[in-house]
Short mmCIF file of C-alpha atoms (C1' of nucleotides) in Angstrom, two decimals:
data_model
loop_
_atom_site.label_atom_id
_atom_site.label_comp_id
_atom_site.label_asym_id
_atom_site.label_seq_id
_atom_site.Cartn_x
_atom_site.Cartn_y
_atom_site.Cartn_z
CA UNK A 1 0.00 0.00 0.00
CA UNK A 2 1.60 3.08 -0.98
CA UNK A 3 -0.35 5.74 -0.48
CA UNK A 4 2.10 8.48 -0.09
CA UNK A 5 1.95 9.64 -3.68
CA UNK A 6 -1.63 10.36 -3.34
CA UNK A 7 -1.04 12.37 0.21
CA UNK A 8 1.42 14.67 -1.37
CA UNK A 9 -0.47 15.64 -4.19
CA UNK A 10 -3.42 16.48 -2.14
CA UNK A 11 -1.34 18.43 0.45
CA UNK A 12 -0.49 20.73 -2.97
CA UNK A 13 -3.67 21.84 -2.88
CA UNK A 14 -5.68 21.52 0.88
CA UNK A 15 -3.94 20.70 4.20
CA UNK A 16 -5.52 17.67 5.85
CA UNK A 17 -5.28 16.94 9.65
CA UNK A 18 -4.26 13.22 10.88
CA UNK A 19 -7.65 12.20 11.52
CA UNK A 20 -8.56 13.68 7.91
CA UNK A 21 -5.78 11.65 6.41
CA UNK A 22 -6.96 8.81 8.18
CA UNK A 23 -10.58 9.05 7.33
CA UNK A 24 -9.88 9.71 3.71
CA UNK A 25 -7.20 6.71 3.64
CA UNK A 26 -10.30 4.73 5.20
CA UNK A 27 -12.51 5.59 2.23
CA UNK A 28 -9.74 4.31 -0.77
CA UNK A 29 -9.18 1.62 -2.56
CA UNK A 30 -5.34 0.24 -3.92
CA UNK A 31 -6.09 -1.78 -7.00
CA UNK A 32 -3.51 -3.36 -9.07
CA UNK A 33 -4.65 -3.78 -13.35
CA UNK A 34 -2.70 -5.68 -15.77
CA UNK A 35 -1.91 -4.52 -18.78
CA UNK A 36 -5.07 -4.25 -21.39
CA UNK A 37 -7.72 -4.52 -18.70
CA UNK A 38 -10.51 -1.96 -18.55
CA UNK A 39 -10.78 0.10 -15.65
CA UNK A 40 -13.96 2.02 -17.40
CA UNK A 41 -15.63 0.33 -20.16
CA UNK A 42 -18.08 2.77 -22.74
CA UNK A 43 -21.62 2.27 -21.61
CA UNK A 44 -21.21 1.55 -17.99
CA UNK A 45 -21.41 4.26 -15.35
CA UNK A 46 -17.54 5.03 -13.95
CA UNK A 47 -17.50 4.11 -10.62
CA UNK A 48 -14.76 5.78 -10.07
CA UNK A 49 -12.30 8.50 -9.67
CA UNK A 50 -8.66 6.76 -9.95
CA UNK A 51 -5.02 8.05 -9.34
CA UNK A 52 -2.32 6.50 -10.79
CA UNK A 53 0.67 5.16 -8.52
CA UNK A 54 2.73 3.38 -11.23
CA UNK A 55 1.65 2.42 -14.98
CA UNK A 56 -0.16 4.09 -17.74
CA UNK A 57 -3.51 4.42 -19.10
CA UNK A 58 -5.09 5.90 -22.80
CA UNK A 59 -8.54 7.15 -22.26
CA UNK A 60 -10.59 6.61 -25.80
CA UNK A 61 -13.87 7.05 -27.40
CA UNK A 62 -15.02 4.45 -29.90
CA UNK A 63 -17.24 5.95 -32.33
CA UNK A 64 -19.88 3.97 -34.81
CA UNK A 65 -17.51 2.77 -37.40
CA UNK A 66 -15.45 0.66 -34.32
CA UNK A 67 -12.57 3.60 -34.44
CA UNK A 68 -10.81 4.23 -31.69
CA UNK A 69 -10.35 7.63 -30.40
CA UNK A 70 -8.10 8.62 -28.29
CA UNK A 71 -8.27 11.75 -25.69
CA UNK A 72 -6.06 11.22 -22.90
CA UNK A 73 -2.82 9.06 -22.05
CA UNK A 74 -2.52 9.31 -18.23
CA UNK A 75 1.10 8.19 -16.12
CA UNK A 76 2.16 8.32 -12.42
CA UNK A 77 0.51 11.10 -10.67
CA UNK A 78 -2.39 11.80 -12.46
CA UNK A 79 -5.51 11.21 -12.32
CA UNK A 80 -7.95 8.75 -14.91
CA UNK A 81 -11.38 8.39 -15.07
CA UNK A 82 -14.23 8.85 -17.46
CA UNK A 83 -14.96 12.26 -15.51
CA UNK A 84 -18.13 13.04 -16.99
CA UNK A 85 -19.38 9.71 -16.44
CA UNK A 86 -18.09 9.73 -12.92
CA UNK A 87 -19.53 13.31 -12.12
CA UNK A 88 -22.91 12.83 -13.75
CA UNK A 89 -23.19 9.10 -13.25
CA UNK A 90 -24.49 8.34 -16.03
CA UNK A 91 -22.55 5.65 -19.07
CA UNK A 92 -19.27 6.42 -19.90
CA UNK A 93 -18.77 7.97 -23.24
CA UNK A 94 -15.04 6.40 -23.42
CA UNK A 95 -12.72 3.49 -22.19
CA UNK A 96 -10.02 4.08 -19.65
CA UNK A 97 -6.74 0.64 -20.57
CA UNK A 98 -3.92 0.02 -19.05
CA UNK A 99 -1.31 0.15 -21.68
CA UNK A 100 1.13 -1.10 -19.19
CA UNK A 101 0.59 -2.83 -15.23
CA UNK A 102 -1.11 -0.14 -13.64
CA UNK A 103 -0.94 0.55 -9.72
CA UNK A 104 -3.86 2.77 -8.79
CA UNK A 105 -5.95 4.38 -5.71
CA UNK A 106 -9.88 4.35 -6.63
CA UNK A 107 -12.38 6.75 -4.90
CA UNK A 108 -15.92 5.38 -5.49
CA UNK A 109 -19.07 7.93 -6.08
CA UNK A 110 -20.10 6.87 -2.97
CA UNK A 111 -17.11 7.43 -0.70
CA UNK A 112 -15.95 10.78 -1.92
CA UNK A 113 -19.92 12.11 -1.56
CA UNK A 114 -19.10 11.28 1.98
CA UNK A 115 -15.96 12.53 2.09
CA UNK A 116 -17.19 15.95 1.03
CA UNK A 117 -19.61 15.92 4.10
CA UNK A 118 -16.87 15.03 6.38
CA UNK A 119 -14.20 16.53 5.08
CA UNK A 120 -15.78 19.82 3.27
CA UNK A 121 -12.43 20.72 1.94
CA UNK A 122 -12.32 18.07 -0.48
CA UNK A 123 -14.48 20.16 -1.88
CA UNK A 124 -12.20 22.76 -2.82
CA UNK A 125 -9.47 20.05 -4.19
CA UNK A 126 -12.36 18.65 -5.86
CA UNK A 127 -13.40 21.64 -7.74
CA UNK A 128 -9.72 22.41 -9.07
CA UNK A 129 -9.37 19.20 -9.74
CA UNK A 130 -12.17 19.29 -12.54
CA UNK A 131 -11.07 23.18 -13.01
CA UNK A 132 -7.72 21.83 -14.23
CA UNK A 133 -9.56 18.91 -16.35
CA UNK A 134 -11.34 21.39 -17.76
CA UNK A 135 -8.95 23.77 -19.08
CA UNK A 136 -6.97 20.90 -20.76
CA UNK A 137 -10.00 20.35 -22.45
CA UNK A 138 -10.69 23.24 -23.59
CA UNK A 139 -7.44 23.77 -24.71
CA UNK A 140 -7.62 20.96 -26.69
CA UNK A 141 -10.29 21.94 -28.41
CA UNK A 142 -8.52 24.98 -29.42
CA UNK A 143 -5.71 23.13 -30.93
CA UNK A 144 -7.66 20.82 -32.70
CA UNK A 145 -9.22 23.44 -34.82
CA UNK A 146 -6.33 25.97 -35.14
CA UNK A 147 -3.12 23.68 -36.08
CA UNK A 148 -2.55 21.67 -38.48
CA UNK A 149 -1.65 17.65 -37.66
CA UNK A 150 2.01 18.55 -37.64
CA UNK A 151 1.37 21.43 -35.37
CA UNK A 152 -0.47 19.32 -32.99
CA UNK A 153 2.49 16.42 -33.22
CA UNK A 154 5.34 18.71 -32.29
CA UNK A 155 3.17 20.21 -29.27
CA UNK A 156 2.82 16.71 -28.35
CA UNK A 157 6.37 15.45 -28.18
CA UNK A 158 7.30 18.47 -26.57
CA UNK A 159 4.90 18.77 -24.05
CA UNK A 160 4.88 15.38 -22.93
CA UNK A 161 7.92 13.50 -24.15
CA UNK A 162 7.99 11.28 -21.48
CA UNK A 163 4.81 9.33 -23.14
CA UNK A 164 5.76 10.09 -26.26
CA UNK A 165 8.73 7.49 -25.72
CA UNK A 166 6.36 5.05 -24.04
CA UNK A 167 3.35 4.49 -26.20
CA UNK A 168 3.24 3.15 -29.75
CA UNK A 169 3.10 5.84 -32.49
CA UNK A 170 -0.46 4.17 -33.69
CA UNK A 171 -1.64 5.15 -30.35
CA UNK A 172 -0.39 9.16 -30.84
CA UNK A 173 -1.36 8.86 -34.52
CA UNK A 174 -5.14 8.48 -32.89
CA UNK A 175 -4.43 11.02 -30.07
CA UNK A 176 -3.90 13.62 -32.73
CA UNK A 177 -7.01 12.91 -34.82
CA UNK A 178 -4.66 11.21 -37.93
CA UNK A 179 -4.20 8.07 -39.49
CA UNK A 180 -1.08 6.48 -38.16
CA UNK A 181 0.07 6.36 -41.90
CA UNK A 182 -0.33 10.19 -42.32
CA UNK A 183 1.46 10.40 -38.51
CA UNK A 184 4.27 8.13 -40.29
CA UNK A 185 4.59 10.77 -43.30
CA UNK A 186 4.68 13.85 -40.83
CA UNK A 187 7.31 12.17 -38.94
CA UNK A 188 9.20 11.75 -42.20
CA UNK A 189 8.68 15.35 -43.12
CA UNK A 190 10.11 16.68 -40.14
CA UNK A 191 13.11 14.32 -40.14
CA UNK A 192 14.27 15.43 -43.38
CA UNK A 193 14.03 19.00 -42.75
CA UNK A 194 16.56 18.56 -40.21
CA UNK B 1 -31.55 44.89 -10.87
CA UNK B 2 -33.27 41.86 -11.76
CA UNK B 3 -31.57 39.69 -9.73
CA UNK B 4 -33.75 36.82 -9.76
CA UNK B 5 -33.21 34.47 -12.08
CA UNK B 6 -29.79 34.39 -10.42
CA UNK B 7 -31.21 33.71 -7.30
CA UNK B 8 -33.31 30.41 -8.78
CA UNK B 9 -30.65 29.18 -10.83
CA UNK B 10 -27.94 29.00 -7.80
CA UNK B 11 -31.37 27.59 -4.97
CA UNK B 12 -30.98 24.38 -7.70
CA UNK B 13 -27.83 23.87 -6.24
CA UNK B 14 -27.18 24.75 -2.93
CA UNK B 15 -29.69 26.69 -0.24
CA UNK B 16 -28.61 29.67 1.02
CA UNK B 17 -30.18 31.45 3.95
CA UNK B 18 -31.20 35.03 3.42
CA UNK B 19 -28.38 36.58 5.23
CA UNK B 20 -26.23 34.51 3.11
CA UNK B 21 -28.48 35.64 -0.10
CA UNK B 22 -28.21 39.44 0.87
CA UNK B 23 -24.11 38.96 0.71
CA UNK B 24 -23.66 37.04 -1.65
CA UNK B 25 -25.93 40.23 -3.98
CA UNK B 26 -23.71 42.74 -2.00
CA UNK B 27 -20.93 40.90 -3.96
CA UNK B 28 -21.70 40.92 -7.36
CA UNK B 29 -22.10 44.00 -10.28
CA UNK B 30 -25.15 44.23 -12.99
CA UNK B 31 -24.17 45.11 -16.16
CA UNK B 32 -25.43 45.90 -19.39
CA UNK B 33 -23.46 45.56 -22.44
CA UNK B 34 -24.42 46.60 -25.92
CA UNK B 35 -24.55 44.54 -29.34
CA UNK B 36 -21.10 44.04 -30.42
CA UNK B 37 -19.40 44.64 -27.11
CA UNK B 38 -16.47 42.54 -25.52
CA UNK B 39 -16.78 40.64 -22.07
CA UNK B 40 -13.61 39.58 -22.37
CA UNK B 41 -10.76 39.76 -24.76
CA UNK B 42 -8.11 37.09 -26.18
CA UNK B 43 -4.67 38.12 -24.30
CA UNK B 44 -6.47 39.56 -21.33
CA UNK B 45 -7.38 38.43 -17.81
CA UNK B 46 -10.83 37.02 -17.62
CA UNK B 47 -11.64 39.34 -14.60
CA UNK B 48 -14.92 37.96 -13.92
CA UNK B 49 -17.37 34.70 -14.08
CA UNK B 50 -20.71 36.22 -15.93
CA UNK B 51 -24.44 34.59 -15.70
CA UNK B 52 -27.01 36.33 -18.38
CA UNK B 53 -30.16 38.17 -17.25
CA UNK B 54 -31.09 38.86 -20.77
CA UNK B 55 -28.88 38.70 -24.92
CA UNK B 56 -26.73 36.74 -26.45
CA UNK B 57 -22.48 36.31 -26.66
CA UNK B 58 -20.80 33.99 -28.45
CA UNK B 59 -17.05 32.66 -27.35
CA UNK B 60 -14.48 32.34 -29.82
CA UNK B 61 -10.20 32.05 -30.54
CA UNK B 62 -8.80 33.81 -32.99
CA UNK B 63 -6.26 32.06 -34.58
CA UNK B 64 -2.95 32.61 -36.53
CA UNK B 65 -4.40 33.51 -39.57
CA UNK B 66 -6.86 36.06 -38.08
CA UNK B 67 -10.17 33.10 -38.15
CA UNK B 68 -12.77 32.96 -35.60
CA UNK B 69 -13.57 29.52 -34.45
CA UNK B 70 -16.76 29.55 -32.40
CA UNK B 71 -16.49 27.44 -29.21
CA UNK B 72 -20.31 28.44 -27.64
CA UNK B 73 -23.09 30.85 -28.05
CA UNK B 74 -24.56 31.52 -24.38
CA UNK B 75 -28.29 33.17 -23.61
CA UNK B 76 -30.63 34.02 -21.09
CA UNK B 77 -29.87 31.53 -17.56
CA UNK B 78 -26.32 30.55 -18.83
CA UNK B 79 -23.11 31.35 -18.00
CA UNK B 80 -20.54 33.15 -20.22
CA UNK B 81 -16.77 33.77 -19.28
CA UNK B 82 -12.90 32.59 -20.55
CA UNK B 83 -13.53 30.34 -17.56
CA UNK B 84 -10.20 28.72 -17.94
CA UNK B 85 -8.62 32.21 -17.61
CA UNK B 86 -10.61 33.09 -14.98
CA UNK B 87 -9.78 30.02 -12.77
CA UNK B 88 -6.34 30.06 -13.54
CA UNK B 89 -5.67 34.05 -13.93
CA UNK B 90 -3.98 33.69 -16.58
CA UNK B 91 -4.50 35.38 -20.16
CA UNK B 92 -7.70 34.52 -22.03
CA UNK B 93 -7.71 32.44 -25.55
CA UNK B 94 -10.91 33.27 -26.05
CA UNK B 95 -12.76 36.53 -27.10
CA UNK B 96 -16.50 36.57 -25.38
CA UNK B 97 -18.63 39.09 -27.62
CA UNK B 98 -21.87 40.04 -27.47
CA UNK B 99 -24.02 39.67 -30.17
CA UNK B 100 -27.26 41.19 -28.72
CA UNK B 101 -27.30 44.17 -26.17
CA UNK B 102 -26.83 41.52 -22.81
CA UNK B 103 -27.53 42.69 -19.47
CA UNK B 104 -25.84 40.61 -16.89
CA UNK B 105 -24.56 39.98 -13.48
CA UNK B 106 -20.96 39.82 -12.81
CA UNK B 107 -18.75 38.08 -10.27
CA UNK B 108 -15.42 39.02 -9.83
CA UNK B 109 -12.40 36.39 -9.20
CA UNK B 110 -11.45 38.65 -5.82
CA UNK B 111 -15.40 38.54 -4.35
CA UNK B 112 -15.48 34.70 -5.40
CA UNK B 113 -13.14 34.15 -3.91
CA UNK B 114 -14.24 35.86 -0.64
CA UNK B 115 -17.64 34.61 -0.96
CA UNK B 116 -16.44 31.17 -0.94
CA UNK B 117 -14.45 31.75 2.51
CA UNK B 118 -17.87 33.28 4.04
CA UNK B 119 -20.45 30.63 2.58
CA UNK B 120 -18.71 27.82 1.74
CA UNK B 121 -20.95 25.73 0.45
CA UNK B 122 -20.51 28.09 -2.73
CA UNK B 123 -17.67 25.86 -3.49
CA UNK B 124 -19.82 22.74 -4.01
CA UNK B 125 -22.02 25.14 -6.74
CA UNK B 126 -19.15 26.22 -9.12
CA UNK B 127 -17.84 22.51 -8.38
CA UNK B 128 -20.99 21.13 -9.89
CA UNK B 129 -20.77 24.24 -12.51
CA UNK B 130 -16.99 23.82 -13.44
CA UNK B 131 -18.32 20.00 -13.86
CA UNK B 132 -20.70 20.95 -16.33
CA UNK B 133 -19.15 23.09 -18.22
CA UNK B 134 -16.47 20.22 -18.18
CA UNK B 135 -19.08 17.81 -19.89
CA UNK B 136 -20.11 19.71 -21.90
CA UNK B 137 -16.48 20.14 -23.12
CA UNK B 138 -15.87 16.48 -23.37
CA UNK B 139 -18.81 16.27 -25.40
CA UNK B 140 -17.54 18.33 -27.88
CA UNK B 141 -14.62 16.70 -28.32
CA UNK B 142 -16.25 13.66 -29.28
CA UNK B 143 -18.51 14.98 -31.65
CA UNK B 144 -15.98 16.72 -33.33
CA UNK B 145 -14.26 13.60 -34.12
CA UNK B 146 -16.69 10.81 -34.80
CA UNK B 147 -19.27 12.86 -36.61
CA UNK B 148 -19.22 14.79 -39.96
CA UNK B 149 -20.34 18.01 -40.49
CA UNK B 150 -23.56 17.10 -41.22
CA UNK B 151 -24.17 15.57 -38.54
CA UNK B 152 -22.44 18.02 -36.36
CA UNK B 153 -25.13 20.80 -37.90
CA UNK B 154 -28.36 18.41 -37.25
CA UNK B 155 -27.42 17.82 -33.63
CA UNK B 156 -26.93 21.42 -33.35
CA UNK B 157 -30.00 22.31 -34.70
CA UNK B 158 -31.86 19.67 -32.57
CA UNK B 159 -30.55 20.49 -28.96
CA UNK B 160 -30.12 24.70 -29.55
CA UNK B 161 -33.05 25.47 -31.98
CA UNK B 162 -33.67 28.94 -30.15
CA UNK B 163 -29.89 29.52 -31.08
CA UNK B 164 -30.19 28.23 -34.39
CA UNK B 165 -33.18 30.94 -35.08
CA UNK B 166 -31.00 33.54 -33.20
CA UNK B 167 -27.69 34.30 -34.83
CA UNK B 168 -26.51 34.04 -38.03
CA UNK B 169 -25.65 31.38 -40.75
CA UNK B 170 -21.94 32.41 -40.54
CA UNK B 171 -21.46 32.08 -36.90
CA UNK B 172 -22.86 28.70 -37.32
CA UNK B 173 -21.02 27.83 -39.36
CA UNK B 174 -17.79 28.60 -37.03
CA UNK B 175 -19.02 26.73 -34.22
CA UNK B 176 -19.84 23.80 -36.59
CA UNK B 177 -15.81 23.82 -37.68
CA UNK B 178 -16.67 24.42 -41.09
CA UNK B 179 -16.91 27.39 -43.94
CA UNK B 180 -19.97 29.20 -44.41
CA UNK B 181 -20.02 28.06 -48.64
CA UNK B 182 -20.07 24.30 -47.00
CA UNK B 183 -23.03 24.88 -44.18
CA UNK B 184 -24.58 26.34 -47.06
CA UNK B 185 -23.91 22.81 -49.27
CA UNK B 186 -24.94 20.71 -46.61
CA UNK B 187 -28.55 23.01 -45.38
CA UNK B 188 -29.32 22.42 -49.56
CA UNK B 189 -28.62 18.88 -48.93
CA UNK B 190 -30.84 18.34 -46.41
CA UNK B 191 -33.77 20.42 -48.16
CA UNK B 192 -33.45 17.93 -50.93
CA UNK B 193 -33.82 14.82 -49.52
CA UNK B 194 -37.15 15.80 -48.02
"C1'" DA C 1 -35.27 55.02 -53.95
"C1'" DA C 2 -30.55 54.45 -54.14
"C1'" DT C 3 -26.42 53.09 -52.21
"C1'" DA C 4 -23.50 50.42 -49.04
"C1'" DG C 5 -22.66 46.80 -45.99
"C1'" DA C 6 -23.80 42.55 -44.08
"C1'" DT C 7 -25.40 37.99 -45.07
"C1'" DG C 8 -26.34 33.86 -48.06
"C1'" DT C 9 -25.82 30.73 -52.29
"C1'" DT C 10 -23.68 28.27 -56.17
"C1'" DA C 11 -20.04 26.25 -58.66
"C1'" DA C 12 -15.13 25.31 -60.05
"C1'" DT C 13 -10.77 24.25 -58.40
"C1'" DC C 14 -7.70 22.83 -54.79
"C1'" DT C 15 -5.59 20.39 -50.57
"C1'" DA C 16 -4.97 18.15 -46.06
"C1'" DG C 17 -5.64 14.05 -44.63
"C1'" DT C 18 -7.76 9.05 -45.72
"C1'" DT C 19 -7.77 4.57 -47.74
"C1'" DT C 20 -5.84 0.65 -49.51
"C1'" DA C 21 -2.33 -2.28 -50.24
"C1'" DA C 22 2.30 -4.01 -50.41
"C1'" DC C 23 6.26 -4.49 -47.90
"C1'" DA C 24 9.69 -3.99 -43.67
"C1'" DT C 25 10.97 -4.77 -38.94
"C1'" DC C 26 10.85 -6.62 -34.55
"C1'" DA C 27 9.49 -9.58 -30.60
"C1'" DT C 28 7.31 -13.89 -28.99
"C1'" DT C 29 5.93 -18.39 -29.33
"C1'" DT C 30 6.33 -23.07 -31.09
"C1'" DA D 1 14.96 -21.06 -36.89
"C1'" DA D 2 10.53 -20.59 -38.58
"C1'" DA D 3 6.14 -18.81 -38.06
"C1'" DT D 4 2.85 -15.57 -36.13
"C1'" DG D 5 1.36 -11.18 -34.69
"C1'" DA D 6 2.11 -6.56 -33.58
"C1'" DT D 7 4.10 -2.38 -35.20
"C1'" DG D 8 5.98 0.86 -38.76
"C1'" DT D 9 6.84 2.77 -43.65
"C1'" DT D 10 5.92 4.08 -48.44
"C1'" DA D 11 3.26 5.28 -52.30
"C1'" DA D 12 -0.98 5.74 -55.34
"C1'" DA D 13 -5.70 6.84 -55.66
"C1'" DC D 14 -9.37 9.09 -53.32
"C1'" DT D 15 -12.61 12.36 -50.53
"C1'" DA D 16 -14.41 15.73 -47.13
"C1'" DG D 17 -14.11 20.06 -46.72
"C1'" DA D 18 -11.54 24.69 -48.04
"C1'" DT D 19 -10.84 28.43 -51.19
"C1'" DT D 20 -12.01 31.66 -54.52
"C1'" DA D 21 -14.96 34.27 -56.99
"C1'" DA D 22 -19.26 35.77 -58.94
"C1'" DC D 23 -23.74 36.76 -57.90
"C1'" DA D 24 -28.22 37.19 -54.92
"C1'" DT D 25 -30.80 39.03 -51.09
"C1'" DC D 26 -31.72 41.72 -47.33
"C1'" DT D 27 -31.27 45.59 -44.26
"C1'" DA D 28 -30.22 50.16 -42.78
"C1'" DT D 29 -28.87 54.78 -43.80
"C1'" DT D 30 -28.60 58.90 -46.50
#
DNA sequence: AATAGATGTTAATCTAGTTTAACATCATTT
DNA sequence: AAATGATGTTAAACTAGATTAACATCTATT
């Protein structure tokens, strides 16, 4: 059980007493995944809110013609979840795999509604929590429609070359909204221009 | 001052007591803005979190190349803000305009931020409203990806139809992603196969 | 009522990114 | 070491949507 991780990124944002950090630790889950297991599946409500010890995750949308879209690869630190699934509970609109052994702590719906009760602070984490989720998105959103796919690539492997080493370029070809043929030709383009 | 509809729209939320109701009003500003006004400007702090009383603003980025992309048309009982600059304080990326004379009530980050340290439970209200503008977001995403234009436009029309009557085929066209001569193609295409 | 500016349509040409398909490379299993 | 499956590359043909440009319609102002 190694909870520490968790404690330390909390303690960035809200301090907790020892009998807060002991009720919260009360209300967790550790869960160990192996790699390709679901830990949200499209259609069924996400149960819960999970923060990565070790491992990594891609969150993805499949769409009608069985194409997988990926939003979100998540590592050590973060948080993974279908969010708006989780908030609204309601089915997930996209499927949270390991894409390596994944260590993780799991808050259930349940538990952090009583949390906030108990511990009204966790309010406050909560909110930036989303707050940050939310500007990500957003900014997304913005790049998707202002750059072009090369644009979008280089932002990529320099804003997060740590997973840009650890995933499989099919996998970034389908975070970036190309085929991982076209990905294969951008890569090729910038190469030579070097 | 027509501070009503305020008043419902946060009671769906949280309750507040009336000393709590009489502070949180001593808090905020009412302001009327006229047709082609800005809220808030690309570059520039978003200095405040806006709900509308009464008119209409679109949100957009500018990009590069000087084009409007159209993230959101907000009206009457919505909110309207570069909320991702206003939560982090940090320049805007969007431009919030005003494309009817809008009368609305503003908070500022400052009084927020006060009003959440005197009624706390405020916190759990722009929680749940961070949340859904979050959603709302993610939703976006998706569609942007797994459906065509077409289909983009139809659900538009479907879920906003007072928008759709509201503001112009251009504008549309902006927040559908696409040019106006191809919203134009595709409205002809769907008069003809009917 | 005439002009200007904002909005909408149609059609031809163009391009970023897709599709398909053939082949290359690498790791794992038998 | 041979076979299988997962990953990556290259190139040709194709398509959704963009661009350009000419024209139509509708306001609002003088």
């Amino acid at each position: 059980m190694n909870n520490k991780p968790l404690l330390d990124y909390i303690n960035k944002y809200v301090n907790l007493t020892i009998e807060e950090e002991t009720l919260l630790l009360s209300k967790i889950v550790n869960r160990n995944y192996l790699k390709n297991q679901y830990i949200v599946q499209q259609g069924e409500i996400c149960k819960s809110a999970n923060f990565i010890i070790s491992g990594c995750t891609k969150t993805f949308h499949m769409d009608l013609e069985g194409q997988e879209h990926i939003v979100m690869f998540s590592i050590e630190d973060w948080w993974t979840s279908d969010l708006g699934s989780f908030i609204t509970q309601t089915p997930a609109d996209f499927n949270v795999q390991c894409i390596e052994n994944t260590q993780l702590i799991q808050f259930t719906f349940d538990n952090l509604e009583a949390l906030y009760k108990e511990i009204p602070k966790l309010e406050r984490l909560f909110r930036k929590i989303v707050e940050r989720a939310f500007v990500a998105s957003q900014k997304r959103i913005i790049r998707n429609f202002s750059l072009t796919a090369k644009e979008r690539y280089q932002i990529f492997k320099n804003t997060y070359p740590k997973i840009e080493q650890r995933v499989p370029q099919y996998m970034i070809a389908s975070y970036l909204g190309v085929t991982k043929e076209f990905l294969s030709k951008i890569k090729s383009q910038i190469t030579q221009n070097q």
